[in-house]
Coordinates of C-alpha atoms in Angstrom, one line a residue:
Chain A
M29 CA -31.7 25.9 15.0
P30 CA -35.3 26.4 13.7
P31 CA -37.6 23.4 14.4
S32 CA -38.7 23.4 10.8
A33 CA -35.3 22.5 9.5
P34 CA -33.7 19.7 11.4
P35 CA -30.1 18.9 10.4
P36 CA -30.0 16.0 7.9
A37 CA -29.0 12.6 9.3
P38 CA -25.4 11.7 8.4
D39 CA -26.4 9.3 5.7
E40 CA -29.3 11.3 4.4
T41 CA -28.7 12.7 0.9
P42 CA -28.2 16.5 0.8
V43 CA -30.8 18.5 -1.1
A44 CA -28.3 19.3 -3.9
F45 CA -28.5 15.7 -5.0
Q46 CA -32.2 16.2 -6.1
D47 CA -30.6 17.6 -9.2
P48 CA -29.6 14.5 -11.2
Q49 CA -26.9 16.5 -13.0
Y50 CA -25.3 17.5 -9.7
R51 CA -25.3 13.8 -8.6
E52 CA -23.8 12.8 -11.9
A53 CA -21.1 15.4 -11.5
V54 CA -20.2 14.3 -8.0
V55 CA -20.1 10.7 -9.0
D56 CA -17.7 11.6 -11.8
L57 CA -15.6 13.6 -9.5
L58 CA -15.3 11.0 -6.7
A59 CA -14.7 8.3 -9.3
A60 CA -11.9 10.3 -10.9
I61 CA -10.3 10.9 -7.6
A62 CA -10.6 7.2 -6.7
Y63 CA -9.1 6.0 -10.0
G64 CA -6.4 8.6 -9.6
E65 CA -5.5 7.2 -6.3
I66 CA -5.5 3.5 -7.5
S67 CA -3.4 4.6 -10.3
A68 CA -1.0 6.6 -8.1
F69 CA -0.6 3.4 -6.0
E70 CA 0.4 1.5 -9.0
R71 CA 2.9 4.1 -10.3
L72 CA 4.4 4.7 -6.9
A73 CA 4.8 0.9 -6.3
E74 CA 6.5 0.8 -9.6
D75 CA 8.8 3.8 -8.8
A76 CA 9.7 2.1 -5.5
K77 CA 11.8 -0.3 -7.5
L78 CA 14.1 2.5 -8.5
A79 CA 14.8 3.4 -4.9
P80 CA 18.6 3.5 -4.1
T81 CA 18.1 2.1 -0.6
L82 CA 15.6 -0.1 1.2
E83 CA 14.7 2.9 3.4
D84 CA 13.8 5.0 0.4
K85 CA 11.9 2.1 -1.1
V86 CA 9.8 1.8 2.1
A87 CA 9.2 5.6 2.0
I88 CA 7.8 5.5 -1.5
A89 CA 5.8 2.3 -0.8
T90 CA 4.3 4.0 2.2
M91 CA 3.2 6.9 0.0
A92 CA 1.6 4.4 -2.4
S93 CA -0.3 2.8 0.4
A94 CA -1.5 6.1 1.7
E95 CA -3.1 6.9 -1.7
L96 CA -4.8 3.5 -1.8
G97 CA -6.0 3.9 1.7
H98 CA -8.5 6.6 0.6
V99 CA -10.2 4.5 -2.0
A100 CA -12.4 2.5 0.4
R101 CA -14.4 5.6 1.6
L102 CA -14.8 6.9 -2.0
R103 CA -16.1 3.5 -3.1
E104 CA -18.6 3.5 -0.2
R105 CA -19.9 7.0 -1.1
L106 CA -20.2 6.1 -4.7
S107 CA -22.3 3.1 -3.8
A108 CA -24.4 5.2 -1.4
L109 CA -25.1 7.5 -4.4
G110 CA -26.4 4.5 -6.3
A111 CA -23.4 4.2 -8.6
D112 CA -21.3 1.1 -9.4
P113 CA -17.9 2.4 -8.2
F114 CA -15.8 0.6 -10.8
A115 CA -18.1 1.4 -13.7
A116 CA -18.1 5.0 -12.6
M117 CA -14.2 5.0 -12.7
A118 CA -14.1 3.6 -16.2
P119 CA -14.3 6.9 -18.1
F120 CA -11.3 8.2 -16.2
R121 CA -9.0 5.3 -16.8
A122 CA -7.8 6.4 -20.3
P123 CA -6.9 10.0 -19.4
I124 CA -5.2 9.1 -16.1
D125 CA -3.4 6.1 -17.6
K126 CA -2.3 8.4 -20.6
F127 CA -1.0 10.9 -18.1
H128 CA 1.2 8.2 -16.5
E129 CA 2.3 6.8 -19.8
H130 CA 3.4 10.2 -21.0
T131 CA 5.2 10.9 -17.7
A132 CA 7.0 7.6 -16.9
P133 CA 10.0 8.6 -14.7
A134 CA 13.3 7.8 -16.3
D135 CA 15.0 7.6 -12.9
W136 CA 14.5 7.7 -9.1
F137 CA 14.5 11.6 -8.9
E138 CA 12.0 12.0 -11.7
G139 CA 9.8 9.6 -9.8
L140 CA 10.2 11.5 -6.6
I141 CA 9.3 14.8 -8.2
K142 CA 6.3 13.3 -10.0
A143 CA 5.1 11.9 -6.7
Y144 CA 5.4 15.2 -4.9
V145 CA 4.5 17.7 -7.6
G146 CA 2.0 15.6 -9.5
D147 CA 0.2 14.7 -6.3
G148 CA 0.2 18.3 -5.2
M149 CA -1.3 19.5 -8.5
A150 CA -4.0 17.0 -8.4
N151 CA -4.8 17.8 -4.8
D152 CA -5.0 21.6 -5.5
F153 CA -7.3 21.0 -8.4
Y154 CA -9.7 18.7 -6.5
R155 CA -9.7 21.1 -3.6
E156 CA -10.6 24.0 -5.8
I157 CA -13.5 22.1 -7.2
A158 CA -14.6 20.8 -3.8
A159 CA -15.3 24.4 -2.8
Y160 CA -18.3 24.4 -5.1
L161 CA -19.9 21.3 -3.6
D162 CA -22.1 20.3 -0.7
A163 CA -20.4 20.1 2.7
D164 CA -20.4 16.2 2.9
T165 CA -18.8 15.8 -0.5
R166 CA -16.3 18.5 0.2
D167 CA -15.3 16.9 3.5
L168 CA -14.9 13.5 1.9
I169 CA -12.7 15.0 -0.9
V170 CA -10.6 16.9 1.5
A171 CA -10.1 13.8 3.7
S172 CA -9.3 11.8 0.6
L173 CA -6.5 14.2 -0.3
E174 CA -4.9 14.2 3.2
D175 CA -1.7 12.4 4.3
S176 CA 0.2 13.2 1.2
G177 CA 1.8 16.2 2.8
Q178 CA 3.4 14.0 5.5
H179 CA 5.8 12.5 3.0
S180 CA 6.8 15.7 1.3
A181 CA 9.7 16.4 3.7
F182 CA 11.3 13.2 2.6
V183 CA 11.0 14.2 -1.1
V184 CA 12.3 17.7 -0.6
D185 CA 15.2 16.4 1.4
R186 CA 16.3 13.8 -1.2
V187 CA 15.9 16.1 -4.2
R188 CA 17.7 19.0 -2.6
A189 CA 20.6 16.8 -1.6
A190 CA 20.9 15.3 -5.1
I191 CA 21.0 18.8 -6.7
A192 CA 23.6 20.0 -4.2
A193 CA 25.7 17.0 -5.3
D194 CA 25.1 17.5 -9.0
P195 CA 23.8 20.9 -10.0
R196 CA 23.2 19.9 -13.6
L197 CA 20.5 17.6 -12.3
G198 CA 18.5 20.8 -11.3
G199 CA 18.1 21.8 -15.0
R200 CA 16.8 18.5 -16.1
L201 CA 14.4 18.2 -13.2
A202 CA 13.1 21.7 -13.7
L203 CA 12.2 20.7 -17.3
W204 CA 10.6 17.6 -16.0
G205 CA 8.4 19.6 -13.6
R206 CA 7.1 21.7 -16.5
R207 CA 6.4 18.6 -18.5
L208 CA 4.3 17.2 -15.6
M209 CA 2.3 20.4 -15.5
G210 CA 1.7 20.4 -19.3
E211 CA 0.6 16.8 -19.4
A212 CA -1.8 17.3 -16.5
L213 CA -3.4 20.2 -18.2
T214 CA -3.7 18.3 -21.4
Q215 CA -5.5 15.4 -19.8
A216 CA -7.7 17.6 -17.6
Q217 CA -8.8 19.4 -20.7
R218 CA -9.7 16.1 -22.3
V219 CA -11.8 15.1 -19.3
A220 CA -13.6 18.5 -19.3
A221 CA -14.4 18.1 -23.0
D222 CA -15.9 14.6 -22.4
R223 CA -17.8 14.9 -19.1
D224 CA -20.6 17.4 -19.5
A225 CA -21.9 17.0 -16.0
L226 CA -18.5 17.9 -14.5
T227 CA -18.2 20.9 -16.7
A228 CA -21.7 22.0 -15.9
L229 CA -20.9 21.7 -12.2
L230 CA -18.1 24.3 -12.6
A231 CA -20.6 26.6 -14.4
G232 CA -22.9 26.5 -11.4
G233 CA -26.7 26.3 -11.3
I234 CA -29.8 28.3 -10.3
D235 CA -29.2 27.7 -6.6
R236 CA -25.4 27.1 -6.8
P237 CA -22.6 29.6 -7.4
G238 CA -20.4 28.7 -10.4
L239 CA -17.3 29.8 -12.1
D240 CA -17.3 32.3 -14.8
L241 CA -14.4 32.5 -17.2
A242 CA -12.6 35.0 -15.1
A243 CA -13.0 32.9 -12.0
L244 CA -11.8 29.8 -13.9
G245 CA -8.8 31.8 -14.9
R246 CA -8.0 32.8 -11.4
M247 CA -8.4 29.2 -10.3
F248 CA -5.8 28.0 -12.8
A249 CA -3.5 30.9 -11.8
R250 CA -3.7 29.7 -8.2
I251 CA -2.9 26.1 -9.2
T252 CA 0.0 27.2 -11.3
E253 CA 1.3 29.4 -8.5
R254 CA 1.2 26.6 -6.0
H255 CA 3.0 24.4 -8.5
A256 CA 5.8 27.0 -8.7
E257 CA 6.0 27.2 -4.9
R258 CA 6.5 23.4 -4.7
M259 CA 9.1 23.5 -7.4
A260 CA 10.9 26.3 -5.5
E261 CA 10.7 24.2 -2.3
L262 CA 12.6 21.5 -4.2
G263 CA 15.2 24.0 -5.3
L264 CA 13.9 24.0 -8.9
D265 CA 12.9 26.8 -11.3
S266 CA 9.4 26.4 -12.6
Chain B
M25 CA 0.4 -8.0 43.0
P26 CA 3.4 -8.3 45.4
P27 CA 4.9 -4.8 46.1
S28 CA 8.4 -6.1 45.5
A29 CA 7.6 -6.8 41.8
P30 CA 5.9 -3.9 40.1
P31 CA 4.8 -4.5 36.6
P32 CA 7.4 -3.2 34.1
A33 CA 6.6 0.1 32.4
P34 CA 5.5 -0.4 28.8
D35 CA 8.7 0.7 27.3
E36 CA 11.0 -0.9 29.9
T37 CA 13.0 -3.7 28.4
P38 CA 11.9 -7.2 29.7
V39 CA 14.4 -9.1 31.7
A40 CA 14.9 -11.6 28.9
F41 CA 16.8 -8.9 26.9
Q42 CA 19.6 -9.0 29.5
D43 CA 20.8 -12.0 27.5
P44 CA 22.5 -10.5 24.4
Q45 CA 21.9 -13.6 22.4
Y46 CA 18.2 -13.3 23.1
R47 CA 18.2 -9.7 22.0
E48 CA 20.1 -10.6 18.9
A49 CA 17.6 -13.4 18.1
V50 CA 14.6 -11.0 18.6
V51 CA 16.2 -8.4 16.4
D52 CA 16.7 -11.0 13.7
L53 CA 13.2 -12.2 13.9
L54 CA 11.5 -8.8 13.8
A55 CA 13.8 -7.8 11.0
A56 CA 13.0 -10.9 9.0
I57 CA 9.3 -10.3 9.5
A58 CA 9.7 -6.6 8.5
Y59 CA 11.6 -7.4 5.3
G60 CA 9.2 -10.2 4.5
E61 CA 6.4 -7.6 4.7
I62 CA 8.2 -5.0 2.6
S63 CA 8.9 -7.7 0.1
A64 CA 5.3 -9.0 0.1
F65 CA 4.2 -5.5 -0.6
E66 CA 6.4 -5.4 -3.7
R67 CA 5.3 -8.7 -5.0
L68 CA 1.6 -8.2 -4.4
A69 CA 1.8 -4.7 -6.0
E70 CA 3.5 -6.5 -9.0
D71 CA 0.8 -9.2 -9.0
A72 CA -1.9 -6.6 -9.0
K73 CA -1.0 -5.9 -12.6
L74 CA -2.2 -9.3 -13.6
A75 CA -5.7 -8.7 -12.1
P76 CA -8.5 -9.3 -14.6
T77 CA -10.6 -6.4 -13.3
L78 CA -10.0 -3.1 -11.6
E79 CA -11.9 -4.4 -8.5
D80 CA -9.6 -7.4 -8.3
K81 CA -6.6 -5.1 -8.7
V82 CA -7.8 -3.0 -5.8
A83 CA -8.3 -6.1 -3.7
I84 CA -4.7 -7.3 -4.2
A85 CA -3.3 -3.7 -3.8
T86 CA -5.1 -3.5 -0.5
M87 CA -3.5 -6.7 0.6
A88 CA -0.1 -5.2 -0.4
S89 CA -0.8 -2.1 1.7
A90 CA -1.9 -4.2 4.7
E91 CA 1.5 -5.9 4.7
L92 CA 3.4 -2.7 4.5
G93 CA 1.3 -1.2 7.2
H94 CA 2.9 -3.4 9.8
V95 CA 6.5 -2.3 9.0
A96 CA 6.4 1.0 10.9
R97 CA 5.8 -0.6 14.3
L98 CA 8.5 -3.3 13.7
R99 CA 11.0 -0.5 12.7
E100 CA 10.2 1.4 15.9
R101 CA 10.8 -1.7 18.1
L102 CA 14.0 -2.5 16.3
S103 CA 15.2 1.0 17.0
A104 CA 14.1 0.7 20.6
L105 CA 16.2 -2.4 20.9
G106 CA 19.2 -0.4 19.7
A107 CA 19.3 -1.9 16.2
D108 CA 19.4 0.0 12.9
P109 CA 16.2 -1.4 11.3
F110 CA 17.4 -1.6 7.7
A111 CA 20.9 -3.0 8.6
A112 CA 19.1 -5.6 10.7
M113 CA 17.0 -6.6 7.6
A114 CA 20.0 -7.0 5.4
P115 CA 20.8 -10.7 6.1
F116 CA 17.2 -11.6 5.2
R117 CA 17.0 -9.9 1.8
A118 CA 18.8 -12.7 -0.1
P119 CA 16.7 -15.6 1.2
I120 CA 13.4 -13.8 1.0
D121 CA 14.2 -12.3 -2.5
K122 CA 15.3 -15.8 -3.6
F123 CA 12.0 -17.3 -2.4
H124 CA 10.1 -14.7 -4.5
E125 CA 12.4 -15.2 -7.5
H126 CA 11.8 -18.9 -7.5
T127 CA 8.0 -18.5 -7.0
A128 CA 7.2 -15.8 -9.5
P129 CA 3.5 -16.4 -10.4
A130 CA 2.9 -17.2 -14.1
D131 CA -0.6 -15.9 -14.0
W132 CA -3.3 -14.2 -11.8
F133 CA -4.3 -17.4 -10.1
E134 CA -0.8 -18.5 -9.1
G135 CA -0.4 -15.0 -7.7
L136 CA -3.6 -15.3 -5.7
I137 CA -2.6 -18.6 -4.2
K138 CA 0.8 -17.4 -3.4
A139 CA -0.7 -14.4 -1.6
Y140 CA -3.0 -16.6 0.4
V141 CA -1.0 -19.7 1.0
G142 CA 2.5 -18.1 1.2
D143 CA 1.2 -15.5 3.7
G144 CA -0.5 -18.1 5.7
M145 CA 2.6 -20.3 6.0
A146 CA 4.8 -17.4 7.0
N147 CA 2.3 -16.3 9.6
D148 CA 2.0 -19.8 11.1
F149 CA 5.8 -20.1 11.3
Y150 CA 6.2 -16.7 13.0
R151 CA 3.4 -17.4 15.4
E152 CA 5.0 -20.7 16.4
I153 CA 8.2 -19.0 17.2
A154 CA 6.5 -16.1 19.0
A155 CA 5.2 -18.6 21.5
Y156 CA 8.8 -18.9 22.9
L157 CA 9.3 -15.1 23.3
D158 CA 8.6 -12.5 26.0
A159 CA 5.0 -11.2 26.0
D160 CA 5.8 -7.7 24.4
T161 CA 7.6 -9.3 21.5
R162 CA 4.9 -11.9 21.1
D163 CA 2.2 -9.3 21.0
L164 CA 4.0 -7.2 18.5
I165 CA 4.5 -10.2 16.2
V166 CA 0.9 -11.4 16.5
A167 CA -0.3 -7.8 15.7
S168 CA 2.1 -7.6 12.8
L169 CA 0.6 -10.7 11.3
E170 CA -3.0 -9.6 11.6
D171 CA -5.3 -8.3 8.9
S172 CA -4.2 -10.8 6.3
G173 CA -7.2 -13.1 7.1
Q174 CA -9.6 -10.3 6.1
H175 CA -8.7 -10.8 2.5
S176 CA -8.8 -14.6 2.4
A177 CA -12.5 -14.8 1.5
F178 CA -11.7 -12.9 -1.7
V179 CA -9.0 -15.3 -2.7
V180 CA -11.0 -18.4 -1.9
D181 CA -14.0 -17.1 -3.8
R182 CA -11.9 -16.3 -6.9
V183 CA -9.9 -19.5 -7.0
R184 CA -12.9 -21.8 -6.4
A185 CA -14.9 -20.1 -9.2
A186 CA -12.0 -20.5 -11.6
I187 CA -11.6 -24.2 -10.8
A188 CA -15.3 -24.7 -11.2
A189 CA -15.1 -23.1 -14.7
D190 CA -11.9 -25.1 -15.7
P191 CA -11.3 -28.2 -13.5
R192 CA -7.8 -28.8 -15.1
L193 CA -6.7 -25.6 -13.4
G194 CA -7.0 -27.4 -10.1
G195 CA -4.2 -29.8 -10.9
R196 CA -1.8 -27.1 -12.0
L197 CA -2.6 -25.0 -8.9
A198 CA -2.2 -27.9 -6.5
L199 CA 1.3 -28.5 -7.9
W200 CA 2.0 -24.8 -7.4
G201 CA 0.9 -25.0 -3.8
R202 CA 3.4 -27.8 -3.2
R203 CA 6.2 -25.8 -4.9
L204 CA 5.5 -22.8 -2.6
M205 CA 5.8 -25.0 0.5
G206 CA 9.0 -26.6 -0.8
E207 CA 10.7 -23.2 -1.6
A208 CA 9.6 -21.8 1.8
L209 CA 11.2 -24.7 3.6
T210 CA 14.4 -24.4 1.5
Q211 CA 14.8 -20.8 2.4
A212 CA 13.8 -21.2 6.0
Q213 CA 16.5 -23.9 6.3
R214 CA 19.1 -21.5 4.8
V215 CA 18.2 -18.8 7.3
A216 CA 18.4 -21.3 10.2
A217 CA 21.9 -22.4 9.1
D218 CA 23.1 -18.8 8.8
R219 CA 21.6 -17.2 11.9
D220 CA 23.0 -18.8 15.1
A221 CA 21.1 -16.6 17.5
L222 CA 17.8 -17.5 15.9
T223 CA 18.6 -21.2 16.0
A224 CA 19.7 -20.9 19.6
L225 CA 16.4 -19.1 20.5
L226 CA 14.5 -22.2 19.3
A227 CA 16.8 -24.4 21.4
G228 CA 15.9 -22.4 24.5
G229 CA 18.1 -21.3 27.4
I230 CA 18.6 -21.9 31.1
D231 CA 15.5 -19.8 32.0
R232 CA 13.6 -20.3 28.8
P233 CA 11.9 -23.4 27.5
G234 CA 13.2 -24.5 24.1
L235 CA 12.3 -26.9 21.4
D236 CA 13.9 -30.4 21.3
L237 CA 13.9 -32.3 18.0
A238 CA 10.6 -33.9 18.8
A239 CA 8.9 -30.6 19.5
L240 CA 10.5 -29.1 16.4
G241 CA 9.0 -32.0 14.4
R242 CA 5.6 -31.4 15.9
M243 CA 5.9 -27.7 15.0
F244 CA 6.6 -28.5 11.4
A245 CA 3.8 -31.1 11.4
R246 CA 1.3 -28.4 12.6
I247 CA 2.5 -25.9 9.9
T248 CA 2.2 -28.5 7.2
E249 CA -1.2 -29.5 8.4
R250 CA -2.5 -25.9 8.3
H251 CA -1.0 -25.5 4.8
A252 CA -3.1 -28.6 3.8
E253 CA -6.2 -27.0 5.3
R254 CA -5.7 -23.8 3.4
M255 CA -5.2 -25.7 0.1
A256 CA -8.4 -27.7 0.9
E257 CA -10.3 -24.4 1.5
L258 CA -9.3 -23.4 -2.0
G259 CA -10.5 -26.7 -3.4
L260 CA -7.0 -28.0 -4.0
D261 CA -5.2 -31.2 -3.1
S262 CA -2.0 -30.6 -1.1

């Protein structure tokens, strides 16, 4: 390691944050993830009421808690960046709440698929964006999206068993999966239109690689493809 | 340490469990605590909806998650004792659900007080019983009741500020605290009447000290006293 460039102390701000627009974009991103997780907690806790057994209820409640468990570290980082965490989350409440309003599960299985597929889409999207960020922020985002996979075996098992018992359910749930994807894209587009710093982040900067339209297209293709893989895992057409 | 009496391996069953009634009582107790925590998760997640700010909502949701976080270890121990964890919880669903039905908070402050005072009462009660159990079970119970105290400063702060702003609120909330205590005793009595093994546990055995009526009276006096202390901390008469 050259003596002129010591590694930054863990809580020293990386050089990228000297660009106020970069800082603003990271605050937006962390706040959006944090509110998304708070909101996921609320929805999963609500869906837990639909559980057919106490064991299933505990499984969904545990997923809810795992989402909420990431919020503390995101809040800390937002404060360290000089932002008021809850004020920073405010702009994301309407689009995320709207997403949930428009995708309220009608039954236990719709709730399960939303938990699995919706969470998966959000994680893929944030991971894609994280690739364009400084290492500390990227690590925090990746850590904030972990755990969710632990629970997927439970969802896959329950949904596959239900479709085996009633094949017509598969058609309805496949439609539901498409609707989840459509609503997520609608709300993501709304956020992109409103939050200039976030959009600028994706476009890159002088010292930072960005996404041109072709790269953006490939990113959405990857997200869509992984969505299809998850649907297939559940035994559903996408 | 005498060579004739090696310490038991951590997962070796303590000698007390050779008494099937003791095992049954411990299964009952762990199952009651586990269902109590699942149910506390549900109610706190519901109360979080009443939160006046997003920050308050996250505080209550975090309390909900902390309750649920203890369930995994209780389930493991129940399985290790040869019980089906969810079947073991079944007898406690009606009394615990009834308690919650009869004490549904009418507003945010009633919810806060229920979270703090109700949780405190339950913890005191289980700790008192744990004192009569083998060391492993006692440690598990005490660990399962931890964390809750972390959040009490938040409740005390919010309730005291609200009473300072509107002193009439204090009268209503004091009545509410008494109702919580009354309902808890009603349901505890119902459980005691139904679960012979649990009642026998408190009465003791040949090789185990038990509670005579005088000791039982002192135990309830201690629980009531600690309830009064918590109410006083909130600025409420008990």
